[in-house]
Short mmCIF file of C-alpha atoms in Angstrom, two decimals:
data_model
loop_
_atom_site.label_atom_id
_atom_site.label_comp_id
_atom_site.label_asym_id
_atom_site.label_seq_id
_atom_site.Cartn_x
_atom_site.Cartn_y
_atom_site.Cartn_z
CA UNK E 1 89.95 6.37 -165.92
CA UNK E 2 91.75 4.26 -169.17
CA UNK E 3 95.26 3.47 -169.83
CA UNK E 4 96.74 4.77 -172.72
CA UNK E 5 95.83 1.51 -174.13
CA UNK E 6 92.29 2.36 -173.79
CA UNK E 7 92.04 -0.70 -170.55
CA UNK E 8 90.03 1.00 -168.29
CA UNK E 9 91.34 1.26 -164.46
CA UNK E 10 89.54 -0.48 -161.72
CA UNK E 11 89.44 2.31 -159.06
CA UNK E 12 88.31 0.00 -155.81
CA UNK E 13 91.14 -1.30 -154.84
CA UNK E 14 94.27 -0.21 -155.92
CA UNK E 15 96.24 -3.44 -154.81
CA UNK E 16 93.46 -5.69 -156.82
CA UNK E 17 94.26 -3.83 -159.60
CA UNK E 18 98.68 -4.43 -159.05
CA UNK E 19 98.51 -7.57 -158.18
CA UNK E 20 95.70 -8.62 -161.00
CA UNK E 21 98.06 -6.83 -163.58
CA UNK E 22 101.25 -9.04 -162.32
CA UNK E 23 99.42 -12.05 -162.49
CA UNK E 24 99.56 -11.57 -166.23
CA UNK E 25 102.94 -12.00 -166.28
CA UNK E 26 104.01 -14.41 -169.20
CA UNK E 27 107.55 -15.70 -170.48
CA UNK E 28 109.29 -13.66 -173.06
CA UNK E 29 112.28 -14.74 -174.11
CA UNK E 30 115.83 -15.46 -172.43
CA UNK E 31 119.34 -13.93 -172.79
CA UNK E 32 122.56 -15.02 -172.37
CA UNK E 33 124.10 -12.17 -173.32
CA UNK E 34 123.08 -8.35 -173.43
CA UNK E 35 122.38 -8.15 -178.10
CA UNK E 36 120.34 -10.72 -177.82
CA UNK E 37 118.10 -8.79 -175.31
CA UNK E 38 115.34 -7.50 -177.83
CA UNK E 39 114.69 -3.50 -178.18
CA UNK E 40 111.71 -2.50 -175.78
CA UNK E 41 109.08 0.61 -175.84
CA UNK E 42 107.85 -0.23 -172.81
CA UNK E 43 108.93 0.23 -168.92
CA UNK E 44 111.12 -2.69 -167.72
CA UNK E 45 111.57 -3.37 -164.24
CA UNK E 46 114.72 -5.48 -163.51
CA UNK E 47 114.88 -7.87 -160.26
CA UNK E 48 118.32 -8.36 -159.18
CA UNK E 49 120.09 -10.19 -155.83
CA UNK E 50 122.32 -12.48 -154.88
CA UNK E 51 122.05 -16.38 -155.34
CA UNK E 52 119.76 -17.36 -152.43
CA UNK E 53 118.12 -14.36 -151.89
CA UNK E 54 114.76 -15.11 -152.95
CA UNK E 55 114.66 -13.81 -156.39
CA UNK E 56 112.47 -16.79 -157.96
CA UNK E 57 110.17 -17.05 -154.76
CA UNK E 58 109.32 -13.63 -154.80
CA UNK E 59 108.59 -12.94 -158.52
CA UNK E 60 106.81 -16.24 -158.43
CA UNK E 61 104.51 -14.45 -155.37
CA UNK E 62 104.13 -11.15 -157.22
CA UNK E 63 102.77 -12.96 -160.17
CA UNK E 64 100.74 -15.29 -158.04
CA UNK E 65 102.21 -18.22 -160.26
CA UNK E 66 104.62 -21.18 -159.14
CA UNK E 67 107.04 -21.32 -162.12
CA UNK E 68 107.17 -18.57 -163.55
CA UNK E 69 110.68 -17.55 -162.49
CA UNK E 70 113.15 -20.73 -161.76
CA UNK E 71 114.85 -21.03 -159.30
CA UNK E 72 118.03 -23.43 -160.51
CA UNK E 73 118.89 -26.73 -158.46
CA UNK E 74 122.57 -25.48 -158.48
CA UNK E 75 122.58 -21.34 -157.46
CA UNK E 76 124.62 -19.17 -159.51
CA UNK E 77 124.28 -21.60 -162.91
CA UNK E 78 121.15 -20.18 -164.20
CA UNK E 79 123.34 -17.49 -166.22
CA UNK E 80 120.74 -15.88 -168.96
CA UNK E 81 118.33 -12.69 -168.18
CA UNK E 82 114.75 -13.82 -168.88
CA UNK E 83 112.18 -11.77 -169.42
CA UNK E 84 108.49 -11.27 -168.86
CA UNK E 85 105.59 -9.42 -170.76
CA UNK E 86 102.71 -7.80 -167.98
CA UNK E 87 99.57 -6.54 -169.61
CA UNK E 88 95.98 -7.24 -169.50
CA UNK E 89 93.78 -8.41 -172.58
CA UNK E 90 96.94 -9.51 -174.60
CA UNK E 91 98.36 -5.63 -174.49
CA UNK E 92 102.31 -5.48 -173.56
CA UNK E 93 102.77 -2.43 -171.15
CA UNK E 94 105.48 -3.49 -169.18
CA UNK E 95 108.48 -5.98 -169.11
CA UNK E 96 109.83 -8.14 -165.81
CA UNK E 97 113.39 -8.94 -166.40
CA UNK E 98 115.21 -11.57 -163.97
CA UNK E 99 118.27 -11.32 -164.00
CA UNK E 100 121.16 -14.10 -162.65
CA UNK E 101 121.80 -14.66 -159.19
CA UNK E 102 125.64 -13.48 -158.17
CA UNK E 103 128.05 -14.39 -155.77
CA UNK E 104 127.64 -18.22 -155.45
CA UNK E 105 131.04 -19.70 -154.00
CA UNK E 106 130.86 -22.83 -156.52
CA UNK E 107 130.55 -20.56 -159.33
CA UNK E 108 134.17 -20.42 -161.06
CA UNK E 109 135.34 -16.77 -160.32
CA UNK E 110 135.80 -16.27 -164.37
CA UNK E 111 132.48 -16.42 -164.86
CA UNK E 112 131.38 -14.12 -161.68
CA UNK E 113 133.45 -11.78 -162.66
CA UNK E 114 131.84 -11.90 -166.47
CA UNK E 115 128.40 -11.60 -165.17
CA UNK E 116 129.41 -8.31 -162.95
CA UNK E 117 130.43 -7.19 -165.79
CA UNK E 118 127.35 -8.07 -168.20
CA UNK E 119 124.77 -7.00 -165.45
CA UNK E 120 127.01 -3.80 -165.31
CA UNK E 121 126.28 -3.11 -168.67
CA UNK E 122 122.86 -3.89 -168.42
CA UNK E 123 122.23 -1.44 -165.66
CA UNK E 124 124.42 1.47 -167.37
CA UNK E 125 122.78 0.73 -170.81
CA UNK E 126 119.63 -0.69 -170.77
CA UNK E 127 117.43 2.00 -172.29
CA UNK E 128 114.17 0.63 -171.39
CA UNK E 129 115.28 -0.24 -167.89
CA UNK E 130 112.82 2.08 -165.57
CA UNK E 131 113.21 0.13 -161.96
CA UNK E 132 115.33 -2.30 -160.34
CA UNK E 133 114.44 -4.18 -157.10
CA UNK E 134 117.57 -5.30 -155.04
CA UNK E 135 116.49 -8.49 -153.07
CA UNK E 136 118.70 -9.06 -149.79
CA UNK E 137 118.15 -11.49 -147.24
CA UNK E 138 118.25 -9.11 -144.23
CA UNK E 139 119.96 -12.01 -141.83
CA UNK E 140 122.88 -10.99 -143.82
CA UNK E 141 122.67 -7.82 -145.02
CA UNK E 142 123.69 -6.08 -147.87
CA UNK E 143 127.17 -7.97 -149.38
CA UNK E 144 130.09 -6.68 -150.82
CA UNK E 145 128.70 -7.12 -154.32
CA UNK E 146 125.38 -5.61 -153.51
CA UNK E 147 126.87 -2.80 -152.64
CA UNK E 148 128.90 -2.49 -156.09
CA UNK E 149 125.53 -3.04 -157.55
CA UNK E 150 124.16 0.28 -155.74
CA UNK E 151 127.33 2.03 -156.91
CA UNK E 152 126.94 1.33 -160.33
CA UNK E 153 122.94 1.77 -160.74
CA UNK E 154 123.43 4.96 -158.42
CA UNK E 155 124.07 7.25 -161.28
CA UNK E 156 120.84 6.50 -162.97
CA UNK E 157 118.94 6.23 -159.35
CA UNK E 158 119.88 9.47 -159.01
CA UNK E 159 119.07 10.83 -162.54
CA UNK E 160 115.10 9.54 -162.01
CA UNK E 161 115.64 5.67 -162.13
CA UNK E 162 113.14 3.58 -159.73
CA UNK E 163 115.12 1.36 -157.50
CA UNK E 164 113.63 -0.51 -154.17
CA UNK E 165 115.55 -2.42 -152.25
CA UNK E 166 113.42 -5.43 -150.35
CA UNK E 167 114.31 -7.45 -147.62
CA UNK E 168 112.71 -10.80 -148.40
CA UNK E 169 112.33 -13.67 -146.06
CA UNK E 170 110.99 -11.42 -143.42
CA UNK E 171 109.46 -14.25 -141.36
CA UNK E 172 112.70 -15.28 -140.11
CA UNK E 173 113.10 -12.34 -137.92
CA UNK E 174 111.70 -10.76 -134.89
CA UNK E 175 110.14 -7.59 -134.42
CA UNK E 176 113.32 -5.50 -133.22
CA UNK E 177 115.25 -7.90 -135.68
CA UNK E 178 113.21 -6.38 -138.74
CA UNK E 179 113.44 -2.75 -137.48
CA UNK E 180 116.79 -2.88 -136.79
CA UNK E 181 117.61 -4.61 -140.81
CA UNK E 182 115.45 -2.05 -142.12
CA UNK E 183 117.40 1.00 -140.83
CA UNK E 184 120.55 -0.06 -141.30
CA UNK E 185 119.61 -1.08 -144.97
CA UNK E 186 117.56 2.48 -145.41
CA UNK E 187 121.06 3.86 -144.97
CA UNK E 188 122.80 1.63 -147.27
CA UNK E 189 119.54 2.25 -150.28
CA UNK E 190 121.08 5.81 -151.57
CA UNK E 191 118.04 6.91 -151.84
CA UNK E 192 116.00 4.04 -152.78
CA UNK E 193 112.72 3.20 -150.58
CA UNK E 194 113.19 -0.40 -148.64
CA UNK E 195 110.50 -3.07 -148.01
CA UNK E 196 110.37 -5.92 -145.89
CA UNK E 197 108.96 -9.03 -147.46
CA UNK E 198 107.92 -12.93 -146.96
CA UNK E 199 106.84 -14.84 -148.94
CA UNK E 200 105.27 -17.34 -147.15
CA UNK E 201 103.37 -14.55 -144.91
CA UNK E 202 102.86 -12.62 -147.68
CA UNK E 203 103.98 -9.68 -145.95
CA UNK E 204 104.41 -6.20 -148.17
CA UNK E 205 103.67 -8.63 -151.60
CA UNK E 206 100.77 -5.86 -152.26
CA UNK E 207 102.72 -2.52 -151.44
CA UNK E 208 105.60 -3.96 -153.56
CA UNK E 209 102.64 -4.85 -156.25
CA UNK E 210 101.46 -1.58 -155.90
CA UNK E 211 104.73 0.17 -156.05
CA UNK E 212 105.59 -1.60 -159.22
CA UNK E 213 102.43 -0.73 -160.92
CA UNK E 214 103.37 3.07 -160.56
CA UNK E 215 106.82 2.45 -161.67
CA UNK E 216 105.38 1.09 -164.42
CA UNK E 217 102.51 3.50 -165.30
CA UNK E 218 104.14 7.28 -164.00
CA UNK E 219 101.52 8.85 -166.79
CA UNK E 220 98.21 7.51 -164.80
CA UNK E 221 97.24 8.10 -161.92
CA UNK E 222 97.27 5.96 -158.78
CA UNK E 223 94.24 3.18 -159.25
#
């Protein structure tokens, strides 16, 4: 079995194969605003949440690399999309896109409400765009602004668009604690499939690996 690119597909293990294909992840280039976002051929998964979620930690996991993603001293500042290239032996065949954390308090509310607006646009318009992970820290739920999120992206959810909500920092709760945030958030997806996840336990880091790769690779099948 061979990617289009002619790689061939290691068949053993499926999550070897996910997780060795996100550990090629490399940096890009960054965007503060939408133009300067370059034009992309190939499936780009976008990882969006609020500030504190998680975001950097669990990119940084995916990819099995420390720095990859940054997670800012001060939340809510880092305000530019940055994006990553996945693809093994130097071939590009998919695209990680971070995008800014939202709904920091000490962020002015000027520039909150610009960046609703910009990742808005991004969501409508990006043509590349073929997934978007929604991180939420299941102590709290999914926000006010998470759920304007799901309304926006839930036109193109609906039309075919990959979306996967995942409930990071799953250590932190109990068994009937994690069922319980899981329903309730199942509800609240519109459709999308939901995933608890830690970091530090590594819990559901290779299903989400896995699930990615597929997003990302809809023409092969499963490895």
């Amino acid at each position: 079995m061979t990617l289009p690119s002619g790689q061939p597909v290691q068949t053993r293990n499926p999550a070897v194969v996910a997780m060795g294909w996100l550990h090629t992840a490399k940096f890009l280039t960054t965007a503060p605003k939408l133009e300067f976002l370059p034009p992309l051929d190939v499936p780009e998964i976008a990882f969006v949440g609020r500030s504190n979620a998680g975001k950097s930690t669990c990119i940084n996991t995916l990819t099995q690399q420390k720095r990859l993603a940054f997670a800012s001293k001060t939340p809510g500042r880092t305000q530019s999309i940055n994006l990553f290239t996945l693809g093994k032996q130097g071939v590009t065949d998919a695209v990680l896109a971070d995008l800014p954390g939202y709904g920091y308090a000490a962020v002015p509310k000027q520039d909150k409400l610009r960046w609703q607006q910009v990742m808005a646009n991004y969501l409508v318009t990006r043509e590349s765009l073929r997934g978007v992970v929604l991180l939420c820290d299941p102590r709290h739920g999914l926000t006010e602004l998470d759920e304007i999120l799901l309304e926006v992206v839930r036109p193109r959810v609906e039309a075919g668009l990959k979306f996967l909500v995942l409930l990071t920092k799953a250590d932190k709760l109990n068994r009937s604690e994690a069922a319980k945030a899981l329903s309730i958030a199942r509800l609240q997806a519109g459709g999308g499939a939901v995933k608890m996840f830690s970091a530090l336990k590594k819990q559901g880091v290779e299903e989400t690996a896995l699930l990615l790769w597929q997003w990302a690779h809809p023409e092969v099948p499963a490895p």
